[in-house]
Short mmCIF file of C-alpha atoms in Angstrom, two decimals:
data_model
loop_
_atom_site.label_atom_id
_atom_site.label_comp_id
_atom_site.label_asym_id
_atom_site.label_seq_id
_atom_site.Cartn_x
_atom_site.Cartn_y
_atom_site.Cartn_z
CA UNK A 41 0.00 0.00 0.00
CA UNK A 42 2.75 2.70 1.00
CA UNK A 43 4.40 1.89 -2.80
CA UNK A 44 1.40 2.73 -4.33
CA UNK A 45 0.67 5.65 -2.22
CA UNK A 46 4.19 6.66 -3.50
CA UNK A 47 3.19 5.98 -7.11
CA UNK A 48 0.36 8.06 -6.66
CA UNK A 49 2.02 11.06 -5.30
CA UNK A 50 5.04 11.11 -7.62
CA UNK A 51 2.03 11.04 -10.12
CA UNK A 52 0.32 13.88 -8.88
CA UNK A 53 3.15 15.94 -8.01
CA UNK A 54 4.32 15.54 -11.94
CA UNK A 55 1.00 16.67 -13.09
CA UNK A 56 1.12 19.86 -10.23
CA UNK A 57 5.07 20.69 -11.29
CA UNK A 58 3.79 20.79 -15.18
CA UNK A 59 0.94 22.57 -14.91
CA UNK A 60 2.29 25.19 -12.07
CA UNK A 61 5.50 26.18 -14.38
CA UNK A 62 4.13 24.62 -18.00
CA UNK A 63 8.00 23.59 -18.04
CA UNK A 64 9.21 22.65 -21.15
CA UNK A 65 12.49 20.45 -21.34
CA UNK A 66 14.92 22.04 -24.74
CA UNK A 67 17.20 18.90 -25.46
CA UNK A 68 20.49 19.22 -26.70
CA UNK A 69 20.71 18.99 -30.94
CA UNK A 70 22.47 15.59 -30.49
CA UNK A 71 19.00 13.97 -28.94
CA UNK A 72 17.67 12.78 -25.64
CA UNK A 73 20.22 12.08 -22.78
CA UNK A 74 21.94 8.62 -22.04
CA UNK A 75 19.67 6.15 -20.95
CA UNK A 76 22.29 6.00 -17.55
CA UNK A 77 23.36 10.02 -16.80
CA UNK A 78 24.23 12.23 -13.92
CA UNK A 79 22.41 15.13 -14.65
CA UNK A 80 24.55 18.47 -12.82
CA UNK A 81 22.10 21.94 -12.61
CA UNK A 82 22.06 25.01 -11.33
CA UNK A 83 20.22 25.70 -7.70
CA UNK A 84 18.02 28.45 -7.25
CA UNK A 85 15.20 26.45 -5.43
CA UNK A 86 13.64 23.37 -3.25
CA UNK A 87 12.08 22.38 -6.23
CA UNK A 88 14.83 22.41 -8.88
CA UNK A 89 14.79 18.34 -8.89
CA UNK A 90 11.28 17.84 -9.45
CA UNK A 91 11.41 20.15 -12.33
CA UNK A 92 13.70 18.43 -14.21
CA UNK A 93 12.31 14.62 -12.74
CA UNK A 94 8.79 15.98 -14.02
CA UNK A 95 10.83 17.06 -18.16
CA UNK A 96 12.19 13.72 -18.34
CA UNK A 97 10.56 11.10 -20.77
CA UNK A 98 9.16 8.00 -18.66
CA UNK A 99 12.10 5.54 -19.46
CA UNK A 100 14.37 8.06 -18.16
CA UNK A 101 12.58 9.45 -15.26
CA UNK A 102 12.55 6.22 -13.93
CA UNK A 103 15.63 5.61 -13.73
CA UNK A 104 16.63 9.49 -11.90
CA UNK A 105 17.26 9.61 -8.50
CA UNK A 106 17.67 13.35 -6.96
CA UNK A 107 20.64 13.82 -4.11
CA UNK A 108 19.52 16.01 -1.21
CA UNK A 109 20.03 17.24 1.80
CA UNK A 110 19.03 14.31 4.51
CA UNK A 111 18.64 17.08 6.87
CA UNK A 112 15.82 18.63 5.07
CA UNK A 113 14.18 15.59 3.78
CA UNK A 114 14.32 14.00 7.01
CA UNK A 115 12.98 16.40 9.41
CA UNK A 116 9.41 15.53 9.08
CA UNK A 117 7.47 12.18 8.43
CA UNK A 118 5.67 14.13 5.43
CA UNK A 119 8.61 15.17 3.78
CA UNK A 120 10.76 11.66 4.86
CA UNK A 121 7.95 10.16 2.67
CA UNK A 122 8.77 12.38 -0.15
CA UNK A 123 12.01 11.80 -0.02
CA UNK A 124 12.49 8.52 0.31
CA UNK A 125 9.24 7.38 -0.92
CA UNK A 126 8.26 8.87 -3.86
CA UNK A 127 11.52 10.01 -5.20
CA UNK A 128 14.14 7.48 -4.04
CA UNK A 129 16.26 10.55 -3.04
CA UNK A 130 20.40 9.87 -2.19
CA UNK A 131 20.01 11.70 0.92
CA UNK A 132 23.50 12.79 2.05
CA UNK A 133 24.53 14.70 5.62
CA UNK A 134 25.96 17.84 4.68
CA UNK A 135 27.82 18.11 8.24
CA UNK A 136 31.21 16.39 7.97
CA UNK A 137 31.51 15.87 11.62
CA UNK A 138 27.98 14.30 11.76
CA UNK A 139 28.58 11.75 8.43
CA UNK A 140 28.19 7.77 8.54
CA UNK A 141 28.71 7.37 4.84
CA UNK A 142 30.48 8.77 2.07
CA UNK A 143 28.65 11.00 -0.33
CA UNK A 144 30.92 10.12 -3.35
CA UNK A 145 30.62 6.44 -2.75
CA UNK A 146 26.74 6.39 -2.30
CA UNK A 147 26.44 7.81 -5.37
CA UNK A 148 28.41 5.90 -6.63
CA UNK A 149 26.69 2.85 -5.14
CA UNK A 150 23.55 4.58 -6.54
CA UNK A 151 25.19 4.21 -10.08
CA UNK A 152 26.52 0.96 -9.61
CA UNK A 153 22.62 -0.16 -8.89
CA UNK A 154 21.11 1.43 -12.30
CA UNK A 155 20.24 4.50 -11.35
CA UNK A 156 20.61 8.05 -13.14
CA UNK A 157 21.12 11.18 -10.38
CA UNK A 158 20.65 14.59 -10.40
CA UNK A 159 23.23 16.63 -8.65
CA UNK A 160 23.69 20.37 -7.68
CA UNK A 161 27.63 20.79 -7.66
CA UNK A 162 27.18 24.25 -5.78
CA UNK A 163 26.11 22.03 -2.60
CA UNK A 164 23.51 24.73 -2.01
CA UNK A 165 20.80 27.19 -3.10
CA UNK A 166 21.70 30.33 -5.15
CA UNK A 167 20.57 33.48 -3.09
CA UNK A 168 23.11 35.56 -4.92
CA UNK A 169 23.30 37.82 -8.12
CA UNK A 170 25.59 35.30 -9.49
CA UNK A 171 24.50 33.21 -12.34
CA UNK A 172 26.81 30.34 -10.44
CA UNK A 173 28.27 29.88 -7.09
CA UNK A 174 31.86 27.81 -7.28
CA UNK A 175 31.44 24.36 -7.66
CA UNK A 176 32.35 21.71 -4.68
CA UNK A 177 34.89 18.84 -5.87
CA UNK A 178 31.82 16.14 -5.64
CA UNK A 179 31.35 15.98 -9.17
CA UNK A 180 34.78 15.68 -10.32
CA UNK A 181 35.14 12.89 -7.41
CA UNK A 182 32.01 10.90 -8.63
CA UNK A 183 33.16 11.33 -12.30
CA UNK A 184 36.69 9.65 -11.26
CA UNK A 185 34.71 6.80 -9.54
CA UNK A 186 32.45 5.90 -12.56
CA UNK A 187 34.34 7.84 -15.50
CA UNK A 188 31.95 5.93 -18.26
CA UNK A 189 28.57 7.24 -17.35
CA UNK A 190 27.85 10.60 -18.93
CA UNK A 191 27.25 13.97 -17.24
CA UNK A 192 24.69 16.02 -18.69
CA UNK A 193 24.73 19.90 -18.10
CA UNK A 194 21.10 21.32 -16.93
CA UNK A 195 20.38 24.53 -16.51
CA UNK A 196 17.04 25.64 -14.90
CA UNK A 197 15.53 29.13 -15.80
CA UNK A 198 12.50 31.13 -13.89
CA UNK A 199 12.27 27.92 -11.12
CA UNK A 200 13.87 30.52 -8.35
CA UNK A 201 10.88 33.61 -9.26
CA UNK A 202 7.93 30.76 -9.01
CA UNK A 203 8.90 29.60 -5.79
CA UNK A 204 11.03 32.67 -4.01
CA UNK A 205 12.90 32.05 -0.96
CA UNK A 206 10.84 32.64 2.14
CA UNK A 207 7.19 31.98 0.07
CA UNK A 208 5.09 29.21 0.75
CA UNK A 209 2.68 29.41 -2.04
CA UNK A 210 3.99 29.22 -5.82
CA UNK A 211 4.00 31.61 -8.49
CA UNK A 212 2.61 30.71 -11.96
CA UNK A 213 5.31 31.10 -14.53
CA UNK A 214 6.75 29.47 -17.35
CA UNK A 215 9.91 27.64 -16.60
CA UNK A 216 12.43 26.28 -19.22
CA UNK A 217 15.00 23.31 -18.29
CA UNK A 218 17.97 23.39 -21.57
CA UNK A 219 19.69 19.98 -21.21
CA UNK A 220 23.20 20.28 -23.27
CA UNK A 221 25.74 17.65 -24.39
CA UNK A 222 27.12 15.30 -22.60
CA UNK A 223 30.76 15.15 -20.97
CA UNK A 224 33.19 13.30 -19.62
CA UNK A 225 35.99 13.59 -17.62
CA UNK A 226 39.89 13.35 -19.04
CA UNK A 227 41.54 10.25 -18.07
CA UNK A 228 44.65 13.35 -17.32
CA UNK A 229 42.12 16.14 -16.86
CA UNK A 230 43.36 18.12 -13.30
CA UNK A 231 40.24 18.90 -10.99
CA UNK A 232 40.58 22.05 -11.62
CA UNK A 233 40.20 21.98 -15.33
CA UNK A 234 37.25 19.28 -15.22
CA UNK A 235 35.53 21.72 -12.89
CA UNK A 236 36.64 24.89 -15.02
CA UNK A 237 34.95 23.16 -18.22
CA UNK A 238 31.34 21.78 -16.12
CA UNK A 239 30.90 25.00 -15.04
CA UNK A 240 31.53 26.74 -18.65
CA UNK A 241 28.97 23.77 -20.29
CA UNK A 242 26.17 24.75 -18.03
CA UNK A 243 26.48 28.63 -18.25
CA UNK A 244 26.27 28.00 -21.82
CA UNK A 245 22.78 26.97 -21.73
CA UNK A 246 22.06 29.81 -19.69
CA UNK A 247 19.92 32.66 -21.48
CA UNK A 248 21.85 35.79 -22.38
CA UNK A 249 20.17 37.61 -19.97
CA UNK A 250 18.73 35.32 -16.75
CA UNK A 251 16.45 36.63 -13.98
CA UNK A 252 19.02 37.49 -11.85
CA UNK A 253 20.29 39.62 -14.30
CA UNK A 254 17.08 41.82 -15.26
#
C-alpha cells in the first residue's frame, strides 16, 4: 500500500510541477540524454529536482534519483515520505563531523545499482546575483569513480521567481529546463580543469540575460 501511495504522489506531483511552471524540457541537438546520466544543474530552489524529474521522458525518469540534503528531507514524516518514498532521493549529511557514509561512494553505489542522479555541484541554493556559485569537488570525485557514465549539463531558468525564498505558495510562470551535451571527464584532466569546463557547459545553456540579471 505505502508503494502505491508513493506511485500516486510522484504522479500527482508531476502533473502539479507541469501545470504550475508549463516547463518545457529544450534537449540538446544531439537527442535525448543517455539512458544511464548524472544530470549536474544550477540551484536556485527546493524544487529544482522535481522540475527536471517531471521534463524527463518515462524511461528516463525512472531511472533518476535526486541527491539532497538528509537534513531537510528528514525532518518531518511528510517530507521523509517524499524523499524517500516517492523520489528514491540519495540523501546525504551535509555536516562532515555528523557523516556515517560517504557522499561520493553512495552515489556511486547509486550508479553501480542502475540509477541516473541529479546533482547540484554548488552544494547549495543560489541566493546571490551570481548566475553560479563555485562548484564543490563532488562531481569531479564521482566522475573519477564511474568515468563511463555521462554527465549532462542542466540549466534551470525562472524555477527561483515561481517559488522565491521565504514563500510558501507558488507563483505561476513558465519555466524552461535546456539539457546540453554530454561530458566526460579526461583520463589526465586536473580537478581544476574538469571543474573549469562543467561550469563553462552549463552557463552556456544559460539565457543571455537570466532573472538574476534583469
Amino acid at each position: 500500500m505505502r508503494d502505491l501511495i508513493a506511485k500516486l504522489a510522484s504522479v500527482a506531483i508531476m502533473m502539479f510541477a507541469r501545470a504550475l511552471t508549463a516547463a518545457r524540457a529544450l534537449w540538446h541537438e544531439t537527442g535525448l540524454p543517455p539512458r544511464q546520466s548524472i544530470y549536474f544543474a544550477n540551484h536556485s530552489s527546493h524544487g529544482d529536482f522535481i522540475l527536471i524529474w517531471a521534463v524527463l521522458p518515462p524511461w528516463l525518469r525512472d531511472r533518476a534519483r535526486p541527491v539532497a540534503s538528509a537534513e531537510y528531507w528528514l525532518k518531518s514524516k511528510l517530507t521523509s515520505f517524499i524523499g524517500r518514498d516517492v523520489f528514491n532521493a540519495v540523501l546525504i549529511e551535509r555536516d562532515p563531523a555528523a557523516r556515517t557514509s560517504d557522499p561520493v561512494e553512495q552515489m556511486a553505489t547509486a550508479l553501480d545499482e542502475g540509477a541516473s542522479l541529479i546533482v547540484f555541484p554548488e552544494g547549495t541554493r543560489n541566493q546571490t546575483e551570481a548566475k553560479l556559485l563555485p562548484f564543490k569537488s563532488g562531481l569531479y570525485h564521482l566522475a573519477r569513480k564511474r568515468p563511463d557514465v555521462a554527465l549532462v549539463p542542466v540549466w534551470i531558468n525562472n524555477l527561483n521567481r515561481v517559488m522565491p525564498k521565504g514563500e510558501f505558495v507558488p507563483i505561476p510562470l513558465i519555466c524552461t529546463i535546456n539539457f546540453g551535451e554530454p561530458l566526460k571527464v579526461g583520463p589526465d584532466e586536473s580537478k581544476e580543469d574538469f571543474i573549469a569546463r562543467a561550469q563553462a557547459a552549463l552557463l552556456s545553456l544559460a539565457p543571455a540575460q537570466t532573472d538574476n540579471d534583469a
